[in-house]
PDB file of C-alpha atoms and ligand atoms in Angstrom:
ATOM      1  CA  UNK Y 234    -165.316 -99.066 165.716  1.00 56.00           C
ATOM      2  CA  UNK Y 235    -164.475 -96.836 162.988  1.00 58.00           C
ATOM      3  CA  UNK Y 236    -166.783 -94.153 164.088  1.00 53.00           C
ATOM      4  CA  UNK Y 237    -165.768 -94.643 167.531  1.00 49.00           C
ATOM      5  CA  UNK Y 238    -161.985 -93.885 166.563  1.00 53.00           C
ATOM      6  CA  UNK Y 239    -163.231 -90.865 164.436  1.00 48.00           C
ATOM      7  CA  UNK Y 240    -165.456 -89.443 167.286  1.00 46.00           C
ATOM      8  CA  UNK Y 241    -162.569 -89.757 169.887  1.00 47.00           C
ATOM      9  CA  UNK Y 242    -159.905 -88.171 167.340  1.00 49.00           C
ATOM     10  CA  UNK Y 243    -162.734 -85.083 166.627  1.00 45.00           C
ATOM     11  CA  UNK Y 244    -162.885 -84.422 170.219  1.00 46.00           C
ATOM     12  CA  UNK Y 245    -159.615 -84.518 170.851  1.00 46.00           C
ATOM     13  CA  UNK Y 246    -159.069 -82.016 168.054  1.00 46.00           C
ATOM     14  CA  UNK Y 247    -161.907 -79.716 169.390  1.00 44.00           C
ATOM     15  CA  UNK Y 248    -160.523 -79.556 172.887  1.00 41.00           C
ATOM     16  CA  UNK Y 249    -157.009 -78.508 171.514  1.00 41.00           C
ATOM     17  CA  UNK Y 250    -158.418 -76.015 169.448  1.00 40.00           C
ATOM     18  CA  UNK Y 251    -160.718 -74.612 172.147  1.00 39.00           C
ATOM     19  CA  UNK Y 252    -157.834 -74.573 174.581  1.00 39.00           C
ATOM     20  CA  UNK Y 253    -155.662 -72.547 172.338  1.00 53.00           C
ATOM     21  CA  UNK Y 254    -158.534 -70.177 171.693  1.00 85.00           C
ATOM     22  CA  UNK Y 255    -159.220 -69.408 175.233  1.00 92.00           C
ATOM     23  CA  UNK Y 256    -155.783 -68.180 175.807  1.00 92.00           C
ATOM     24  CA  UNK Y 257    -155.882 -66.396 172.563  1.00 93.00           C
ATOM     25  CA  UNK Y 258    -158.630 -64.578 173.540  1.00 97.00           C
ATOM     26  CA  UNK Y 259    -157.291 -63.640 177.024  1.00 97.00           C
ATOM     27  CA  UNK Y 260    -154.307 -61.883 175.662  1.00 97.00           C
ATOM     28  CA  UNK Y 261    -151.788 -64.772 175.658  1.00 95.00           C
ATOM     29  CA  UNK Y 262    -151.555 -65.037 171.413  1.00 92.00           C
ATOM     30  CA  UNK Y 263    -148.422 -66.394 170.012  1.00 90.00           C
ATOM     31  CA  UNK Y 264    -147.997 -63.532 167.221  1.00 92.00           C
ATOM     32  CA  UNK Y 265    -144.919 -65.154 165.969  1.00 91.00           C
ATOM     33  CA  UNK Y 266    -146.967 -67.285 163.379  1.00 87.00           C
ATOM     34  CA  UNK Y 267    -146.341 -64.796 160.339  1.00 88.00           C
ATOM     35  CA  UNK Y 268    -149.068 -66.821 158.297  1.00 92.00           C
ATOM     36  CA  UNK Y 269    -151.730 -65.266 160.864  1.00 93.00           C
ATOM     37  CA  UNK Y 270    -150.033 -62.137 162.312  1.00 96.00           C
ATOM     38  CA  UNK Y 271    -148.628 -58.984 160.702  1.00 97.00           C
ATOM     39  CA  UNK Y 272    -146.141 -56.602 162.651  1.00 97.00           C
ATOM     40  CA  UNK Y 273    -145.803 -53.155 161.113  1.00 97.00           C
ATOM     41  CA  UNK Y 274    -143.301 -51.159 163.491  1.00 96.00           C
ATOM     42  CA  UNK Y 275    -145.192 -50.962 166.767  1.00 95.00           C
ATOM     43  CA  UNK Y 276    -148.578 -52.163 165.692  1.00 98.00           C
ATOM     44  CA  UNK Y 277    -149.674 -56.059 165.308  1.00 98.00           C
ATOM     45  CA  UNK Y 278    -152.705 -57.317 163.831  1.00 97.00           C
ATOM     46  CA  UNK Y 279    -154.145 -60.333 162.545  1.00 96.00           C
ATOM     47  CA  UNK Y 280    -153.202 -60.683 158.821  1.00 96.00           C
ATOM     48  CA  UNK Y 281    -156.795 -60.213 157.251  1.00 97.00           C
ATOM     49  CA  UNK Y 282    -157.319 -57.036 159.498  1.00 98.00           C
ATOM     50  CA  UNK Y 283    -154.030 -55.265 158.597  1.00 98.00           C
ATOM     51  CA  UNK Y 284    -155.008 -55.986 154.610  1.00 98.00           C
ATOM     52  CA  UNK Y 285    -158.576 -54.302 155.530  1.00 98.00           C
ATOM     53  CA  UNK Y 286    -157.118 -51.442 157.451  1.00 98.00           C
ATOM     54  CA  UNK Y 287    -154.707 -50.800 154.530  1.00 98.00           C
ATOM     55  CA  UNK Y 288    -157.242 -50.739 152.004  1.00 98.00           C
ATOM     56  CA  UNK Y 289    -159.324 -48.377 153.754  1.00 98.00           C
ATOM     57  CA  UNK Y 290    -156.449 -46.076 154.753  1.00 98.00           C
ATOM     58  CA  UNK Y 291    -155.363 -45.956 151.037  1.00 98.00           C
ATOM     59  CA  UNK Y 292    -158.875 -44.930 150.061  1.00 98.00           C
ATOM     60  CA  UNK Y 293    -159.440 -42.558 152.903  1.00 98.00           C
ATOM     61  CA  UNK Y 294    -156.203 -40.608 152.136  1.00 98.00           C
ATOM     62  CA  UNK Y 295    -157.520 -39.908 148.471  1.00 98.00           C
ATOM     63  CA  UNK Y 296    -160.081 -38.108 150.473  1.00 97.00           C
ATOM     64  CA  UNK Y 297    -157.810 -36.155 152.861  1.00 97.00           C
ATOM     65  CA  UNK Y 298    -158.434 -38.314 155.754  1.00 98.00           C
ATOM     66  CA  UNK Y 299    -155.342 -39.670 157.230  1.00 98.00           C
ATOM     67  CA  UNK Y 300    -155.883 -42.893 159.395  1.00 98.00           C
ATOM     68  CA  UNK Y 301    -153.225 -43.967 161.729  1.00 98.00           C
ATOM     69  CA  UNK Y 302    -153.260 -46.863 164.017  1.00 98.00           C
ATOM     70  CA  UNK Y 303    -151.991 -46.140 167.711  1.00 98.00           C
ATOM     71  CA  UNK Y 304    -153.147 -49.303 169.177  1.00 98.00           C
ATOM     72  CA  UNK Y 305    -153.518 -52.836 167.596  1.00 98.00           C
ATOM     73  CA  UNK Y 306    -152.986 -56.210 169.516  1.00 98.00           C
ATOM     74  CA  UNK Y 307    -152.410 -55.899 173.214  1.00 97.00           C
ATOM     75  CA  UNK Y 308    -151.121 -58.512 175.328  1.00 97.00           C
ATOM     76  CA  UNK Y 309    -152.444 -59.523 178.773  1.00 98.00           C
ATOM     77  CA  UNK Y 310    -149.331 -58.074 180.095  1.00 98.00           C
ATOM     78  CA  UNK Y 311    -149.274 -54.892 178.364  1.00 97.00           C
ATOM     79  CA  UNK Y 312    -153.123 -54.549 179.300  1.00 98.00           C
ATOM     80  CA  UNK Y 313    -152.067 -55.146 183.024  1.00 98.00           C
ATOM     81  CA  UNK Y 314    -149.230 -52.631 183.233  1.00 97.00           C
ATOM     82  CA  UNK Y 315    -151.773 -49.692 182.094  1.00 97.00           C
ATOM     83  CA  UNK Y 316    -154.578 -51.114 184.362  1.00 97.00           C
ATOM     84  CA  UNK Y 317    -152.320 -51.344 187.511  1.00 96.00           C
ATOM     85  CA  UNK Y 318    -151.059 -47.552 186.685  1.00 96.00           C
ATOM     86  CA  UNK Y 319    -154.588 -46.230 186.391  1.00 96.00           C
ATOM     87  CA  UNK Y 320    -155.516 -48.474 189.800  1.00 96.00           C
ATOM     88  CA  UNK Y 321    -152.773 -46.677 191.356  1.00 95.00           C
ATOM     89  CA  UNK Y 322    -153.083 -43.029 190.278  1.00 94.00           C
ATOM     90  CA  UNK Y 323    -153.784 -40.740 192.913  1.00 90.00           C
ATOM     91  CA  UNK Y 324    -157.013 -39.391 191.429  1.00 93.00           C
ATOM     92  CA  UNK Y 325    -158.991 -42.438 192.196  1.00 94.00           C
ATOM     93  CA  UNK Y 326    -157.250 -43.348 195.538  1.00 90.00           C
ATOM     94  CA  UNK Y 327    -160.205 -42.137 197.815  1.00 94.00           C
ATOM     95  CA  UNK Y 328    -162.576 -44.626 195.793  1.00 95.00           C
ATOM     96  CA  UNK Y 329    -163.499 -48.209 196.919  1.00 94.00           C
ATOM     97  CA  UNK Y 330    -162.450 -50.812 195.101  1.00 94.00           C
ATOM     98  CA  UNK Y 331    -165.680 -51.351 192.999  1.00 96.00           C
ATOM     99  CA  UNK Y 332    -165.763 -47.390 192.155  1.00 96.00           C
ATOM    100  CA  UNK Y 333    -162.071 -47.892 191.065  1.00 97.00           C
ATOM    101  CA  UNK Y 334    -162.723 -50.742 188.759  1.00 97.00           C
ATOM    102  CA  UNK Y 335    -165.898 -49.001 187.453  1.00 97.00           C
ATOM    103  CA  UNK Y 336    -164.061 -45.694 186.921  1.00 97.00           C
ATOM    104  CA  UNK Y 337    -161.020 -47.380 185.402  1.00 97.00           C
ATOM    105  CA  UNK Y 338    -163.652 -49.226 183.249  1.00 97.00           C
ATOM    106  CA  UNK Y 339    -165.346 -46.048 181.582  1.00 96.00           C
ATOM    107  CA  UNK Y 340    -162.687 -46.323 178.829  1.00 96.00           C
ATOM    108  CA  UNK Y 341    -160.400 -49.091 179.744  1.00 97.00           C
ATOM    109  CA  UNK Y 342    -160.910 -52.788 179.877  1.00 98.00           C
ATOM    110  CA  UNK Y 343    -159.468 -55.285 182.347  1.00 98.00           C
ATOM    111  CA  UNK Y 344    -156.683 -57.511 181.442  1.00 98.00           C
ATOM    112  CA  UNK Y 345    -158.203 -60.752 179.596  1.00 98.00           C
ATOM    113  CA  UNK Y 346    -161.405 -58.658 178.484  1.00 98.00           C
ATOM    114  CA  UNK Y 347    -159.890 -56.383 176.235  1.00 98.00           C
ATOM    115  CA  UNK Y 348    -160.816 -56.504 172.431  1.00 98.00           C
ATOM    116  CA  UNK Y 349    -157.502 -55.574 171.762  1.00 98.00           C
ATOM    117  CA  UNK Y 350    -156.383 -59.207 172.774  1.00 97.00           C
ATOM    118  CA  UNK Y 351    -157.995 -60.286 169.512  1.00 96.00           C
ATOM    119  CA  UNK Y 352    -155.858 -58.629 167.088  1.00 96.00           C
ATOM    120  CA  UNK Y 353    -158.958 -57.529 165.388  1.00 97.00           C
ATOM    121  CA  UNK Y 354    -159.306 -54.290 167.119  1.00 98.00           C
ATOM    122  CA  UNK Y 355    -157.595 -50.742 166.289  1.00 98.00           C
ATOM    123  CA  UNK Y 356    -157.691 -47.429 168.023  1.00 98.00           C
ATOM    124  CA  UNK Y 357    -157.153 -44.793 165.207  1.00 98.00           C
ATOM    125  CA  UNK Y 358    -155.457 -41.234 165.431  1.00 98.00           C
ATOM    126  CA  UNK Y 359    -156.463 -40.165 168.907  1.00 98.00           C
ATOM    127  CA  UNK Y 360    -157.974 -41.680 172.345  1.00 97.00           C
ATOM    128  CA  UNK Y 361    -158.652 -37.880 173.366  1.00 97.00           C
ATOM    129  CA  UNK Y 362    -162.376 -36.834 173.416  1.00 96.00           C
ATOM    130  CA  UNK Y 363    -161.176 -33.220 172.554  1.00 97.00           C
ATOM    131  CA  UNK Y 364    -159.728 -34.351 169.004  1.00 98.00           C
ATOM    132  CA  UNK Y 365    -163.247 -35.684 167.909  1.00 98.00           C
ATOM    133  CA  UNK Y 366    -164.549 -32.026 168.631  1.00 98.00           C
ATOM    134  CA  UNK Y 367    -161.791 -30.523 166.221  1.00 98.00           C
ATOM    135  CA  UNK Y 368    -162.883 -29.871 162.595  1.00 98.00           C
ATOM    136  CA  UNK Y 369    -160.240 -32.423 161.541  1.00 97.00           C
ATOM    137  CA  UNK Y 370    -161.404 -34.933 164.160  1.00 98.00           C
ATOM    138  CA  UNK Y 371    -164.876 -34.426 162.731  1.00 98.00           C
ATOM    139  CA  UNK Y 372    -164.124 -35.422 159.603  1.00 98.00           C
ATOM    140  CA  UNK Y 373    -162.085 -38.411 160.239  1.00 98.00           C
ATOM    141  CA  UNK Y 374    -165.355 -39.587 162.329  1.00 98.00           C
ATOM    142  CA  UNK Y 375    -167.711 -38.883 159.766  1.00 98.00           C
ATOM    143  CA  UNK Y 376    -165.280 -40.672 157.113  1.00 98.00           C
ATOM    144  CA  UNK Y 377    -165.289 -43.778 159.223  1.00 98.00           C
ATOM    145  CA  UNK Y 378    -168.988 -43.699 159.926  1.00 98.00           C
ATOM    146  CA  UNK Y 379    -169.774 -43.386 156.156  1.00 98.00           C
ATOM    147  CA  UNK Y 380    -167.292 -45.991 154.842  1.00 98.00           C
ATOM    148  CA  UNK Y 381    -165.407 -48.427 157.327  1.00 98.00           C
ATOM    149  CA  UNK Y 382    -167.967 -50.848 157.028  1.00 98.00           C
ATOM    150  CA  UNK Y 383    -167.121 -51.280 153.328  1.00 98.00           C
ATOM    151  CA  UNK Y 384    -163.984 -52.609 154.600  1.00 98.00           C
ATOM    152  CA  UNK Y 385    -165.503 -54.842 157.479  1.00 98.00           C
ATOM    153  CA  UNK Y 386    -164.805 -52.173 160.729  1.00 98.00           C
ATOM    154  CA  UNK Y 387    -167.283 -51.233 162.668  1.00 98.00           C
ATOM    155  CA  UNK Y 388    -167.570 -48.813 166.157  1.00 98.00           C
ATOM    156  CA  UNK Y 389    -168.547 -51.207 169.130  1.00 98.00           C
ATOM    157  CA  UNK Y 390    -168.655 -48.749 171.597  1.00 98.00           C
ATOM    158  CA  UNK Y 391    -171.037 -46.206 170.283  1.00 97.00           C
ATOM    159  CA  UNK Y 392    -173.224 -43.394 172.061  1.00 96.00           C
ATOM    160  CA  UNK Y 393    -176.142 -44.402 174.033  1.00 92.00           C
ATOM    161  CA  UNK Y 394    -175.258 -47.895 174.938  1.00 93.00           C
ATOM    162  CA  UNK Y 395    -176.983 -48.979 178.264  1.00 93.00           C
ATOM    163  CA  UNK Y 396    -173.950 -50.946 179.553  1.00 95.00           C
ATOM    164  CA  UNK Y 397    -170.320 -51.117 179.071  1.00 96.00           C
ATOM    165  CA  UNK Y 398    -167.759 -48.700 178.087  1.00 97.00           C
ATOM    166  CA  UNK Y 399    -168.372 -45.087 177.150  1.00 97.00           C
ATOM    167  CA  UNK Y 400    -168.422 -44.023 173.461  1.00 97.00           C
ATOM    168  CA  UNK Y 401    -164.959 -44.602 171.905  1.00 98.00           C
ATOM    169  CA  UNK Y 402    -165.018 -42.702 168.205  1.00 98.00           C
ATOM    170  CA  UNK Y 403    -161.537 -44.262 168.269  1.00 98.00           C
ATOM    171  CA  UNK Y 404    -162.155 -47.880 168.562  1.00 98.00           C
ATOM    172  CA  UNK Y 405    -163.045 -49.912 165.335  1.00 98.00           C
ATOM    173  CA  UNK Y 406    -163.536 -53.498 165.112  1.00 98.00           C
ATOM    174  CA  UNK Y 407    -163.111 -56.042 162.123  1.00 98.00           C
ATOM    175  CA  UNK Y 408    -166.369 -57.402 161.972  1.00 97.00           C
ATOM    176  CA  UNK Y 409    -165.633 -60.620 160.087  1.00 96.00           C
ATOM    177  CA  UNK Y 410    -163.272 -62.176 162.770  1.00 96.00           C
ATOM    178  CA  UNK Y 411    -164.232 -59.897 165.959  1.00 96.00           C
ATOM    179  CA  UNK Y 412    -167.782 -60.900 165.646  1.00 95.00           C
ATOM    180  CA  UNK Y 413    -167.016 -64.637 166.180  1.00 94.00           C
ATOM    181  CA  UNK Y 414    -164.360 -64.189 168.570  1.00 95.00           C
ATOM    182  CA  UNK Y 415    -166.895 -62.297 170.731  1.00 96.00           C
ATOM    183  CA  UNK Y 416    -169.004 -65.187 170.734  1.00 94.00           C
ATOM    184  CA  UNK Y 417    -166.206 -67.731 171.277  1.00 95.00           C
ATOM    185  CA  UNK Y 418    -165.157 -65.508 174.431  1.00 96.00           C
ATOM    186  CA  UNK Y 419    -168.828 -65.670 175.744  1.00 96.00           C
ATOM    187  CA  UNK Y 420    -168.886 -69.378 175.470  1.00 95.00           C
ATOM    188  CA  UNK Y 421    -165.542 -70.078 176.425  1.00 95.00           C
ATOM    189  CA  UNK Y 422    -164.518 -67.434 179.224  1.00 97.00           C
ATOM    190  CA  UNK Y 423    -166.100 -67.276 182.869  1.00 97.00           C
ATOM    191  CA  UNK Y 424    -165.692 -64.227 185.150  1.00 98.00           C
ATOM    192  CA  UNK Y 425    -163.453 -66.340 187.433  1.00 97.00           C
ATOM    193  CA  UNK Y 426    -161.039 -67.148 184.646  1.00 97.00           C
ATOM    194  CA  UNK Y 427    -160.395 -63.202 184.694  1.00 98.00           C
ATOM    195  CA  UNK Y 428    -157.500 -62.826 187.288  1.00 97.00           C
ATOM    196  CA  UNK Y 429    -153.977 -61.709 188.115  1.00 96.00           C
ATOM    197  CA  UNK Y 430    -154.037 -58.031 188.752  1.00 96.00           C
ATOM    198  CA  UNK Y 431    -155.314 -55.660 191.067  1.00 95.00           C
ATOM    199  CA  UNK Y 432    -159.030 -55.379 191.487  1.00 96.00           C
ATOM    200  CA  UNK Y 433    -159.945 -58.743 189.758  1.00 97.00           C
ATOM    201  CA  UNK Y 434    -161.810 -60.072 192.614  1.00 96.00           C
ATOM    202  CA  UNK Y 435    -164.601 -57.659 191.415  1.00 97.00           C
ATOM    203  CA  UNK Y 436    -165.295 -59.575 188.070  1.00 98.00           C
ATOM    204  CA  UNK Y 437    -168.329 -61.722 189.323  1.00 97.00           C
ATOM    205  CA  UNK Y 438    -169.902 -58.793 191.271  1.00 97.00           C
ATOM    206  CA  UNK Y 439    -169.833 -56.606 188.339  1.00 97.00           C
ATOM    207  CA  UNK Y 440    -170.357 -59.493 185.769  1.00 98.00           C
ATOM    208  CA  UNK Y 441    -167.587 -58.013 183.456  1.00 98.00           C
ATOM    209  CA  UNK Y 442    -168.295 -60.554 180.910  1.00 98.00           C
ATOM    210  CA  UNK Y 443    -171.917 -59.738 180.402  1.00 97.00           C
ATOM    211  CA  UNK Y 444    -171.570 -56.198 180.917  1.00 97.00           C
ATOM    212  CA  UNK Y 445    -168.519 -55.031 179.395  1.00 98.00           C
ATOM    213  CA  UNK Y 446    -167.577 -57.794 176.848  1.00 97.00           C
ATOM    214  CA  UNK Y 447    -171.081 -58.628 175.456  1.00 97.00           C
ATOM    215  CA  UNK Y 448    -171.888 -55.921 173.201  1.00 95.00           C
ATOM    216  CA  UNK Y 449    -175.679 -56.364 173.027  1.00 88.00           C
TER     217      UNK Y 449
HETATM  218 ZN1   ZN J1144    -159.563 -49.370 172.015  1.00 77.13          ZN
END
């Protein structure tokens, strides 16, 4: 009897946790919990991620590499505003729905599927390709390639991947948490859960989860 009660309680707790995680993974996290989240100016991140970034940027600065977060946590709502703006841009108006989705998703995630929803991922310094062609941009990127892993960060969207986003030299992910979130996302969220914005009816056809969220 005691075992049965324990199993029922455990099932209830697990269910509760899973439901919370699913929302959190899809851009509906409650960031007001200061034991888990930190806000500095416009940037919000998981506390542990901010601490790791602060260490990394302090060490980088000693070598003349100034790291600045330009994007941290993003809500579903924020992602949707930018998505809809891109959807309606005139240079995409001649494209079919599917072409439009694929074109936006060269560099920008569908609402619900962005790693920025997790509070574990950051865009650094500039999201312009030309920046990384300048001497200073090259210096920043080469410092990150050599050192970011020491602080837990890695570049998820590298060059030469056969699916998903194009290379993003600015996007860095905090592996200790993000790797778990990625696995949780893959097991909890389905393509049909991703909805509520222009073009969301394409999620199944392009298999957004396996081709964009799943890194390997
Ligand atoms: Zn990013």
